[in-house]
Amino acid sequence: MFSMSRRRAVVLLALSSILLITLDLQGNAVVDGVRRAFGTVFQPLQDAGRVITRPIGNAWRGITQYDDLEAENERLQDRIDQQEGAFIAALATARDAQELLALNGIDDLTDISSITAQVVGESPTNFSQTVEINQGSSDGLRVGMPVVNAAGLVGKVTEVFANRSIVMLATDVSYAIPIQVLNLPEPEPVVTTTTTTVPTTTTTTTTTTTPTSTSTTTTTPLSPLSPSPSTSIAPVVTSIAPVLTVAPPTTQPTPSSVVDINALPAAETGAFRGRGSDRAPIVEFVDQSSRFVKIKVGAVVITAGGSKSLAPRGIVIGRVVKIVERSGTSGAVLEVRLTARLSTLNFVRVLLYQPAVSP
Amino acid sequence: MIEFINRPVVRLTLIGLIALVVQTTLLADLKFDGIALQIMLAMSIGAGISGGSERGALAGFMFGLMFDLVLSSPLGLTALVYGLVGFLAGYANLLAVANPWWLNALIGAGGSAAATFAYPVVATWVGVDGWLTTRVIEVAIVVALANALIVPLAAPVMRWGLVIKRRARLAPPPEIFA
């Protein structure tokens, strides 16, 4: 049914494709140049197309996502209310951390310049997880720079044109980065002791136990009726807890000024990689040293930094939501829930960071 | 000027660029459950239906290459898959004496499903891991259903793109007598 020349033409096309794939995978400069040139020529057409099609896209989203957006809006409002108090306390902690880093001569994220960019396009395919942003090489962007938003790591720049760039999201199967897992200290029960001396010489002690991960110490002014200063160690985000009445303590608890090294978060290194939009990213190759007794669900995952890493240390990636134990020396696989919501990106920040040593 | 526009390569480039703009703007926005429709694939299948296996392969290769140039996946991967699907669409169409719209829709659905499965398979073969997941089934179904509607519309456009006169297309293809 097919002539020889017909078959030959099809085989030639297939071989051409395979040749192009091979050249591209080996990092050919000509292929990169052609890609960049096509991107430059195509960009004005795409921009014009975007202007024309944006109202259609907005109308479509208005129809299909209205209920979701409304529900999400309410949920976010609740979350803002909850986090308001925590944010103020976190600011103070962050300031302390920055001072400590500065005292020890260690760079932190605030020392790195960044550029804010708007997400102008999403991936046109169903396999790669990318977005397009409206900043490019003319703004100082380079391939490999980390991209973050207010919540945490978003991805990295993979292609740069004059006025736009392609960002590979952290969920893409090709995305990988060295990380650290911070096993936060066990939440200790908070003891609030209030001793009140009443004229009838009866002593009543109320002990409230509240789990917390962060705590502050506040000293309240002396009450005319109080025989001793009242020390209250309360969580930043307070919650209602049952009141338990016990016998009066024999000694007054005093806040300790000595740092307990065992209470500090233990950090272990590993490799983070994305697995596509439908599966949670994972952390593999976590060191199982004796210091890091057991990884717990809820542990925080941050970028590890280092001279070869494409991202500086300390960018929050997410939290461990599932631990899959594996037999042998391969270690556990940790499933991570990203803190940044990659499905609804609008503005992102590109950190103008390049590793000291090219990876 | 008219002579220039009448060349199939020029027309295909024009169609390819317009389709690529639609793909990277409108269809990247209008996603069904996170799944983007694939108009470049529909155009490749439409070329196969309108022009036969050889022209389908050529147009598919060209559209795939254009798509590859704006993606971060390996250059040539989409060209290979779309070229093969264009070829298969043309081959399937040869088996029928007439090509009613429902047959075009059927070839569009089948070709799209085949391409959606083939894409991650070829990607895995060339070393891009992680694309071959169960989600491919969902993607294949959505893309196949959408392209069943788009391909009958794409076929006349591709007939214009390949400079094929309707009378010539309605005649039995020469391969029948080979």
Coordinates of C-alpha atoms in Angstrom, one line a residue:
Chain A
M1 CA 0.0 0.0 0.0
F2 CA 3.0 2.3 0.6
S3 CA 5.6 3.1 -1.9
M4 CA 9.3 2.9 -0.9
S5 CA 9.7 6.7 -1.1
R6 CA 6.7 7.2 1.2
R7 CA 8.2 4.8 3.8
R8 CA 11.6 6.4 3.4
A9 CA 10.2 9.9 4.1
V10 CA 8.5 8.8 7.3
V11 CA 11.6 6.9 8.5
L12 CA 13.6 10.0 7.7
L13 CA 11.3 12.2 9.9
A14 CA 11.4 9.7 12.7
L15 CA 15.2 9.6 12.6
S16 CA 15.4 13.4 12.4
S17 CA 13.3 13.6 15.6
I18 CA 15.5 11.1 17.4
L19 CA 18.6 13.0 16.3
L20 CA 17.1 16.3 17.6
I21 CA 16.2 14.6 20.9
T22 CA 19.8 13.3 21.3
L23 CA 21.3 16.6 20.5
D24 CA 19.0 18.5 22.9
L25 CA 19.6 16.0 25.8
Q26 CA 23.3 16.4 25.3
G27 CA 23.0 20.2 25.6
N28 CA 23.7 21.4 22.1
A29 CA 24.4 25.1 21.8
V30 CA 22.8 25.3 18.3
V31 CA 19.6 23.7 19.6
D32 CA 19.5 26.2 22.5
G33 CA 20.1 29.1 20.1
V34 CA 17.3 28.0 17.8
R35 CA 14.9 27.6 20.7
R36 CA 15.9 31.1 22.0
A37 CA 15.5 32.7 18.6
F38 CA 12.0 31.1 18.1
G39 CA 11.0 32.2 21.5
T40 CA 12.0 35.8 20.7
V41 CA 10.1 35.7 17.4
F42 CA 7.1 34.0 18.9
Q43 CA 6.8 36.2 22.0
P44 CA 5.0 39.2 20.3
L45 CA 2.5 36.8 18.7
Q46 CA 1.9 35.1 22.1
D47 CA 1.5 38.5 23.8
A48 CA -1.1 39.6 21.3
G49 CA -2.9 36.2 21.6
R50 CA -2.9 36.6 25.4
V51 CA -4.5 40.0 25.1
I52 CA -7.2 38.6 22.9
T53 CA -7.9 35.4 24.8
R54 CA -7.6 36.7 28.4
P55 CA -11.3 37.8 28.6
I56 CA -12.3 34.4 27.4
G57 CA -10.1 32.7 30.0
N58 CA -11.4 35.0 32.7
A59 CA -15.0 34.3 31.8
W60 CA -14.3 30.6 31.8
R61 CA -12.7 30.7 35.2
G62 CA -15.6 32.9 36.5
I63 CA -18.1 30.2 35.4
T64 CA -16.2 27.1 36.5
Q65 CA -14.4 28.3 39.6
Y66 CA -16.8 30.7 41.3
D67 CA -18.0 28.4 44.0
D68 CA -14.5 27.2 44.7
L69 CA -13.2 30.7 44.9
E70 CA -15.9 31.8 47.3
A71 CA -15.2 28.8 49.6
E72 CA -11.5 29.4 49.4
N73 CA -12.0 33.1 50.2
E74 CA -13.9 32.2 53.4
R75 CA -11.3 29.7 54.4
L76 CA -8.4 32.1 53.8
Q77 CA -10.1 34.8 55.9
D78 CA -10.3 32.4 58.8
R79 CA -6.7 31.5 58.4
I80 CA -5.7 35.2 58.3
D81 CA -7.5 35.7 61.6
Q82 CA -5.7 32.7 63.1
Q83 CA -2.3 33.7 61.9
E84 CA -2.4 37.4 62.8
G85 CA -1.1 36.7 66.3
A86 CA 1.4 34.2 65.2
F87 CA 2.8 36.5 62.6
I88 CA 3.7 39.2 65.2
A89 CA 5.5 36.7 67.3
A90 CA 7.2 35.2 64.2
L91 CA 8.5 38.7 63.3
A92 CA 10.3 39.0 66.6
T93 CA 11.7 35.5 66.2
A94 CA 12.9 36.2 62.7
R95 CA 14.5 39.4 63.8
D96 CA 16.4 37.5 66.6
A97 CA 17.5 34.9 64.0
Q98 CA 18.7 37.5 61.6
E99 CA 20.7 39.2 64.4
L100 CA 22.3 35.9 65.3
L101 CA 23.1 35.1 61.7
A102 CA 24.7 38.5 61.3
L103 CA 26.7 38.1 64.5
N104 CA 28.1 34.8 63.2
G105 CA 28.7 36.2 59.7
I106 CA 26.3 33.9 58.0
D107 CA 24.3 35.1 55.0
D108 CA 20.5 34.8 55.2
L109 CA 17.7 35.2 52.6
T110 CA 17.3 38.9 53.3
D111 CA 20.8 39.6 52.0
I112 CA 19.9 38.2 48.5
S113 CA 18.4 40.6 46.0
S114 CA 15.2 39.6 44.3
I115 CA 12.9 40.6 41.5
T116 CA 9.1 40.4 41.7
A117 CA 7.5 38.9 38.6
Q118 CA 4.0 38.2 37.5
V119 CA 2.9 34.8 36.3
V120 CA 1.6 35.4 32.8
G121 CA 1.1 31.9 31.4
E122 CA 0.7 28.3 32.4
S123 CA 2.1 25.1 30.9
P124 CA 0.4 24.3 27.5
T125 CA 1.1 20.6 28.0
N126 CA -0.3 18.0 30.4
F127 CA 3.1 16.6 31.4
S128 CA 5.6 19.4 32.3
Q129 CA 4.8 21.7 35.2
T130 CA 5.9 25.1 34.2
V131 CA 4.7 28.7 34.3
E132 CA 5.8 31.8 32.4
I133 CA 6.8 35.0 34.2
N134 CA 7.1 38.5 32.8
Q135 CA 10.8 39.1 33.7
G136 CA 13.8 38.0 31.7
S137 CA 17.5 38.4 31.1
S138 CA 17.2 42.1 30.8
D139 CA 16.1 42.2 34.4
G140 CA 19.1 40.1 35.5
L141 CA 17.5 36.7 35.6
R142 CA 19.6 33.7 34.8
V143 CA 18.9 30.0 34.3
G144 CA 18.8 28.1 37.6
M145 CA 17.7 31.0 39.9
P146 CA 15.3 30.0 42.6
V147 CA 11.7 31.3 42.5
V148 CA 9.7 31.8 45.7
N149 CA 6.5 33.4 46.9
A150 CA 5.4 34.5 50.3
A151 CA 4.6 30.9 51.3
G152 CA 7.8 29.2 50.2
L153 CA 9.7 27.7 47.3
V154 CA 7.9 27.7 43.9
G155 CA 10.6 26.4 41.5
K156 CA 13.5 27.5 39.4
V157 CA 14.1 29.4 36.2
T158 CA 14.8 27.0 33.4
E159 CA 14.7 29.2 30.3
V160 CA 15.4 32.9 30.0
F161 CA 14.4 35.2 27.2
A162 CA 14.8 39.0 27.0
N163 CA 11.6 39.9 28.8
R164 CA 10.2 36.7 30.0
S165 CA 11.3 33.4 31.6
I166 CA 10.0 29.9 32.0
V167 CA 9.9 28.6 35.6
M168 CA 9.9 24.9 36.3
L169 CA 7.6 24.3 39.3
A170 CA 8.8 22.2 42.3
T171 CA 6.2 19.6 41.4
D172 CA 7.8 18.9 38.0
V173 CA 9.3 15.4 37.6
S174 CA 12.6 17.0 36.6
Y175 CA 12.9 19.2 39.6
A176 CA 15.3 18.2 42.3
I177 CA 17.2 20.1 45.0
P178 CA 19.2 19.2 48.2
I179 CA 17.1 19.9 51.3
Q180 CA 17.2 19.7 55.1
V181 CA 14.4 18.2 57.2
L182 CA 13.9 20.0 60.5
N183 CA 12.4 17.8 63.0
L184 CA 10.8 20.4 65.3
P185 CA 11.0 19.8 69.1
E186 CA 8.2 18.0 70.8
P187 CA 5.5 20.3 71.9
E188 CA 5.9 20.5 75.6
P189 CA 2.9 21.0 77.8
V190 CA 2.6 24.6 78.9
V191 CA 2.2 25.1 82.6
T192 CA 0.4 28.2 83.8
T193 CA 0.5 28.6 87.5
T194 CA -1.4 31.3 89.3
T195 CA -1.1 31.4 93.0
T196 CA -3.6 33.7 94.7
T197 CA -3.7 34.3 98.5
V198 CA -7.1 35.1 99.6
P199 CA -8.0 36.6 103.0
T200 CA -9.2 33.3 104.3
T201 CA -5.7 31.9 103.8
T202 CA -7.0 29.2 101.4
T203 CA -4.6 28.6 98.4
T204 CA -6.0 27.7 95.1
T205 CA -3.8 26.7 92.2
T206 CA -5.0 26.3 88.6
T207 CA -2.8 24.4 86.2
T208 CA -3.7 24.6 82.5
T209 CA -2.0 22.2 80.1
T210 CA -1.9 23.3 76.5
P211 CA 0.2 21.7 73.7
T212 CA 2.3 24.2 71.8
S213 CA 5.1 24.4 69.4
T214 CA 6.1 28.0 70.0
S215 CA 6.0 29.8 73.3
T216 CA 6.7 33.2 74.7
T217 CA 7.4 34.2 78.3
T218 CA 5.6 37.1 79.7
T219 CA 5.8 38.5 83.1
T220 CA 2.8 40.2 84.5
P221 CA 3.0 43.1 86.9
L222 CA 2.5 42.4 90.6
S223 CA -0.9 42.2 91.9
P224 CA -1.6 43.8 95.3
L225 CA -2.9 40.5 96.5
S226 CA -0.2 38.3 95.0
P227 CA 2.5 37.2 97.4
S228 CA 5.0 36.4 94.6
P229 CA 5.5 37.4 90.9
S230 CA 3.3 35.4 88.6
T231 CA 5.1 33.8 85.6
S232 CA 3.0 32.8 82.7
I233 CA 4.3 30.7 79.8
A234 CA 1.6 30.9 77.2
P235 CA 1.4 29.8 73.6
V236 CA 1.4 32.4 70.8
V237 CA -1.9 31.1 69.5
T238 CA -4.0 30.5 72.5
S239 CA -6.6 27.9 72.7
I240 CA -9.3 26.9 75.1
A241 CA -8.1 24.0 77.3
P242 CA -9.8 22.2 80.2
V243 CA -8.8 23.6 83.7
L244 CA -7.4 21.1 86.1
T245 CA -7.2 21.7 89.8
V246 CA -4.3 20.1 91.6
A247 CA -2.5 20.4 94.9
P248 CA -0.4 23.6 95.4
P249 CA 3.2 23.3 94.1
T250 CA 5.9 23.2 96.7
T251 CA 8.3 25.4 94.6
Q252 CA 7.6 28.2 92.2
P253 CA 8.5 27.3 88.6
T254 CA 11.1 29.7 87.1
P255 CA 11.9 30.2 83.5
S256 CA 15.2 28.7 82.5
S257 CA 17.8 30.9 80.8
V258 CA 20.0 27.9 79.7
V259 CA 19.4 26.7 76.1
D260 CA 18.6 23.0 76.0
I261 CA 20.5 21.7 73.0
N262 CA 18.3 18.7 72.7
A263 CA 15.3 20.9 72.3
L264 CA 16.7 22.5 69.2
P265 CA 15.4 21.3 65.8
A266 CA 17.5 18.4 64.4
A267 CA 18.3 18.8 60.8
E268 CA 19.1 16.1 58.3
T269 CA 19.9 16.3 54.6
G270 CA 18.2 14.6 51.8
A271 CA 17.1 15.1 48.2
F272 CA 13.7 16.7 47.3
R273 CA 12.1 15.9 43.9
G274 CA 8.8 16.6 42.2
R275 CA 6.6 13.8 40.9
G276 CA 4.0 15.7 38.7
S277 CA 0.8 17.5 39.5
D278 CA -1.1 14.5 40.7
R279 CA 1.4 13.1 43.2
A280 CA 3.0 14.7 46.3
P281 CA 6.7 15.6 46.0
I282 CA 9.0 13.4 48.0
V283 CA 12.3 13.6 49.9
E284 CA 14.7 10.7 49.5
F285 CA 18.1 9.7 50.7
V286 CA 17.6 11.2 54.1
D287 CA 20.6 10.5 56.4
Q288 CA 19.6 8.4 59.3
S289 CA 22.1 9.5 61.9
S290 CA 21.8 8.9 65.6
R291 CA 21.1 12.6 66.3
F292 CA 18.0 12.4 64.2
V293 CA 16.1 9.8 66.1
K294 CA 12.9 9.6 64.1
I295 CA 11.5 11.7 61.4
K296 CA 8.0 12.8 62.3
V297 CA 5.0 13.9 60.3
G298 CA 4.9 17.6 60.3
A299 CA 8.7 18.1 60.1
V300 CA 9.6 21.2 58.1
V301 CA 11.5 20.8 54.8
I302 CA 13.9 23.7 53.8
T303 CA 16.5 24.1 51.1
A304 CA 19.9 22.9 52.3
G305 CA 22.0 25.5 50.4
G306 CA 25.7 24.8 49.8
S307 CA 28.2 25.9 47.3
K308 CA 26.7 23.9 44.5
S309 CA 23.0 24.2 45.3
L310 CA 20.9 26.3 43.0
A311 CA 19.0 27.8 46.1
P312 CA 20.4 29.3 49.3
R313 CA 19.8 27.6 52.6
G314 CA 16.6 28.3 54.5
I315 CA 13.8 28.6 51.8
V316 CA 10.8 26.8 53.2
I317 CA 9.6 24.0 50.9
G318 CA 6.8 22.3 52.9
R319 CA 6.0 19.9 55.6
V320 CA 6.3 16.1 55.8
V321 CA 2.8 14.6 55.5
K322 CA 3.6 10.9 55.1
I323 CA 6.6 8.7 55.9
V324 CA 7.0 5.6 53.8
E325 CA 9.5 3.3 55.4
R326 CA 11.7 1.2 53.1
S327 CA 13.7 -1.8 54.0
G328 CA 17.5 -2.0 53.7
T329 CA 19.8 1.0 53.5
S330 CA 17.6 3.0 51.1
G331 CA 16.0 4.8 54.0
A332 CA 12.5 6.3 54.3
V333 CA 10.7 8.3 51.6
L334 CA 9.0 11.4 52.9
E335 CA 6.0 12.8 51.1
V336 CA 5.9 16.6 51.3
R337 CA 3.0 19.0 51.1
L338 CA 4.3 22.3 49.6
T339 CA 3.6 25.5 51.5
A340 CA 3.3 27.4 48.3
R341 CA 0.1 26.7 46.3
L342 CA 1.4 26.2 42.8
S343 CA -2.0 25.9 41.2
T344 CA -2.9 29.6 41.9
L345 CA 0.3 31.5 41.4
N346 CA 0.0 35.2 40.6
F347 CA 3.1 37.0 41.8
V348 CA 6.4 35.4 42.5
R349 CA 9.9 36.5 43.6
V350 CA 13.0 35.5 41.7
L351 CA 16.0 35.4 44.0
L352 CA 19.0 36.7 42.1
Y353 CA 21.1 33.9 43.6
Q354 CA 23.8 31.9 41.9
P355 CA 25.8 29.2 43.6
A356 CA 29.5 29.9 44.3
V357 CA 30.4 26.8 42.3
S358 CA 28.6 25.9 39.1
P359 CA 26.8 22.7 39.6
Chain B
M1 CA 2.9 37.4 -3.0
I2 CA -0.1 35.1 -3.7
E3 CA 2.3 32.6 -5.2
F4 CA 4.3 32.7 -1.9
I5 CA 1.2 32.2 0.3
N6 CA 0.0 29.3 -1.9
R7 CA 3.0 27.3 -0.9
P8 CA 2.0 24.5 1.6
V9 CA 5.1 25.2 3.8
V10 CA 4.0 28.8 4.2
R11 CA 0.4 28.0 4.9
L12 CA 1.4 25.2 7.3
T13 CA 3.7 27.7 9.2
L14 CA 0.9 30.2 9.4
I15 CA -1.6 27.6 10.7
G16 CA 1.0 26.3 13.1
L17 CA 1.8 29.7 14.5
I18 CA -1.9 30.5 15.0
A19 CA -2.6 27.1 16.6
L20 CA 0.5 27.5 18.8
V21 CA -0.7 30.9 20.0
V22 CA -4.1 29.4 20.9
Q23 CA -2.4 26.4 22.6
T24 CA -0.1 28.5 24.7
T25 CA -2.6 31.2 25.7
L26 CA -6.3 30.2 25.5
L27 CA -6.0 26.4 26.0
A28 CA -3.3 26.8 28.7
D29 CA -5.9 28.8 30.6
L30 CA -9.1 26.8 29.9
K31 CA -8.2 23.6 31.6
F32 CA -10.6 20.8 32.4
D33 CA -9.6 19.4 35.8
G34 CA -6.1 20.6 35.1
I35 CA -6.0 19.0 31.7
A36 CA -5.1 21.2 28.7
L37 CA -6.7 20.5 25.3
Q38 CA -4.3 19.9 22.5
I39 CA -5.1 21.8 19.3
M40 CA -1.6 21.2 17.8
L41 CA -2.3 17.4 18.0
A42 CA -5.7 17.9 16.4
M43 CA -4.2 19.8 13.6
S44 CA -1.6 17.0 13.0
I45 CA -4.4 14.4 12.8
G46 CA -6.4 16.8 10.6
A47 CA -3.5 16.9 8.2
G48 CA -3.3 13.2 8.0
I49 CA -7.0 12.9 7.3
S50 CA -6.9 15.6 4.6
G51 CA -3.6 14.9 3.0
G52 CA -2.8 11.2 3.6
S53 CA -0.1 9.5 5.6
E54 CA 3.0 11.2 4.1
R55 CA 1.6 14.8 4.4
G56 CA 0.2 14.0 7.8
A57 CA 3.6 12.9 9.0
L58 CA 5.2 16.0 7.6
A59 CA 2.7 18.4 9.0
G60 CA 2.7 16.5 12.4
F61 CA 6.5 16.7 12.5
M62 CA 6.4 20.4 11.7
F63 CA 3.7 21.3 14.3
G64 CA 5.3 19.1 16.9
L65 CA 8.7 20.8 16.3
M66 CA 7.1 24.2 16.7
F67 CA 5.5 23.1 19.9
D68 CA 8.8 21.6 21.2
L69 CA 10.5 25.0 20.6
V70 CA 8.3 26.6 23.3
L71 CA 8.4 23.7 25.7
S72 CA 11.1 22.7 28.1
S73 CA 10.8 19.0 27.1
P74 CA 13.5 17.6 24.8
L75 CA 13.4 19.1 21.3
G76 CA 12.0 16.5 18.8
L77 CA 9.9 14.6 21.3
T78 CA 6.6 16.1 20.4
A79 CA 7.7 16.2 16.7
L80 CA 8.3 12.5 16.8
V81 CA 4.9 11.7 18.4
Y82 CA 2.8 14.1 16.3
G83 CA 4.6 13.0 13.1
L84 CA 3.8 9.4 13.8
V85 CA 0.2 10.2 14.7
G86 CA -0.2 12.3 11.6
F87 CA 1.1 9.3 9.6
L88 CA -1.3 6.9 11.4
A89 CA -4.3 9.2 10.9
G90 CA -3.6 9.3 7.2
Y91 CA -3.1 5.6 7.0
A92 CA -6.4 4.9 8.9
N93 CA -8.2 7.3 6.6
L94 CA -6.9 5.4 3.5
L95 CA -8.7 2.3 4.6
A96 CA -12.1 4.1 4.2
V97 CA -13.5 4.9 0.7
A98 CA -15.3 8.0 2.0
N99 CA -14.5 10.2 4.9
P100 CA -17.7 11.3 6.7
W101 CA -17.4 13.7 9.7
W102 CA -18.0 10.9 12.2
L103 CA -15.1 8.9 10.8
N104 CA -12.9 12.0 11.2
A105 CA -14.1 12.4 14.7
L106 CA -13.3 8.7 15.4
I107 CA -9.9 9.0 14.0
G108 CA -9.4 12.2 15.9
A109 CA -10.3 10.5 19.2
G110 CA -8.3 7.4 18.5
G111 CA -5.2 9.3 17.3
S112 CA -5.3 11.7 20.3
A113 CA -5.6 8.9 22.8
A114 CA -2.7 7.0 21.1
A115 CA -0.5 10.2 21.1
T116 CA -1.3 10.9 24.7
F117 CA -0.2 7.4 25.7
A118 CA 2.8 7.5 23.3
Y119 CA 4.2 10.8 24.6
P120 CA 5.1 9.7 28.1
V121 CA 6.3 6.3 26.8
V122 CA 8.7 7.9 24.3
A123 CA 9.7 10.4 27.0
T124 CA 10.5 7.5 29.4
W125 CA 12.4 5.8 26.6
V126 CA 14.7 8.9 26.1
G127 CA 15.2 9.3 29.8
V128 CA 12.6 11.7 31.0
D129 CA 11.1 9.8 34.0
G130 CA 7.9 10.4 35.9
W131 CA 5.4 11.2 33.1
L132 CA 4.0 7.7 32.8
T133 CA 1.5 7.6 35.6
T134 CA -2.2 6.6 35.9
R135 CA -3.1 10.2 35.3
V136 CA -2.3 9.6 31.6
I137 CA -5.6 7.7 31.3
E138 CA -7.6 10.7 32.5
V139 CA -5.6 13.0 30.2
A140 CA -6.1 10.6 27.2
I141 CA -9.8 10.4 27.7
V142 CA -10.3 14.2 28.0
V143 CA -8.0 15.0 25.0
A144 CA -9.6 12.3 22.9
L145 CA -13.1 13.5 23.5
A146 CA -12.2 17.1 22.8
N147 CA -10.3 16.3 19.7
A148 CA -13.2 14.2 18.4
L149 CA -15.0 17.5 18.1
I150 CA -12.0 19.6 17.0
V151 CA -10.6 17.3 14.3
P152 CA -13.6 17.4 11.9
L153 CA -13.2 21.2 12.0
A154 CA -9.4 21.0 11.7
A155 CA -9.6 18.8 8.6
P156 CA -10.9 21.5 6.2
V157 CA -8.4 24.0 7.6
M158 CA -5.6 21.5 6.9
R159 CA -6.9 20.9 3.4
W160 CA -6.4 24.6 2.8
G161 CA -3.0 24.4 4.5
L162 CA -1.8 21.5 2.3
V163 CA -3.3 23.1 -0.8
I164 CA -5.6 20.2 -1.6
K165 CA -8.6 20.8 -3.8
R166 CA -11.7 19.1 -2.5
R167 CA -12.4 17.4 -5.8
A168 CA -9.0 15.8 -5.7
R169 CA -9.5 14.6 -2.1
L170 CA -12.9 13.0 -2.9
A171 CA -11.2 10.8 -5.6
P172 CA -9.9 7.5 -4.3
P173 CA -6.3 7.9 -3.1
P174 CA -3.6 6.5 -5.5
E175 CA -2.5 4.1 -2.7
I176 CA -5.7 2.1 -3.3
F177 CA -4.5 1.0 -6.7
A178 CA -0.9 0.4 -5.6

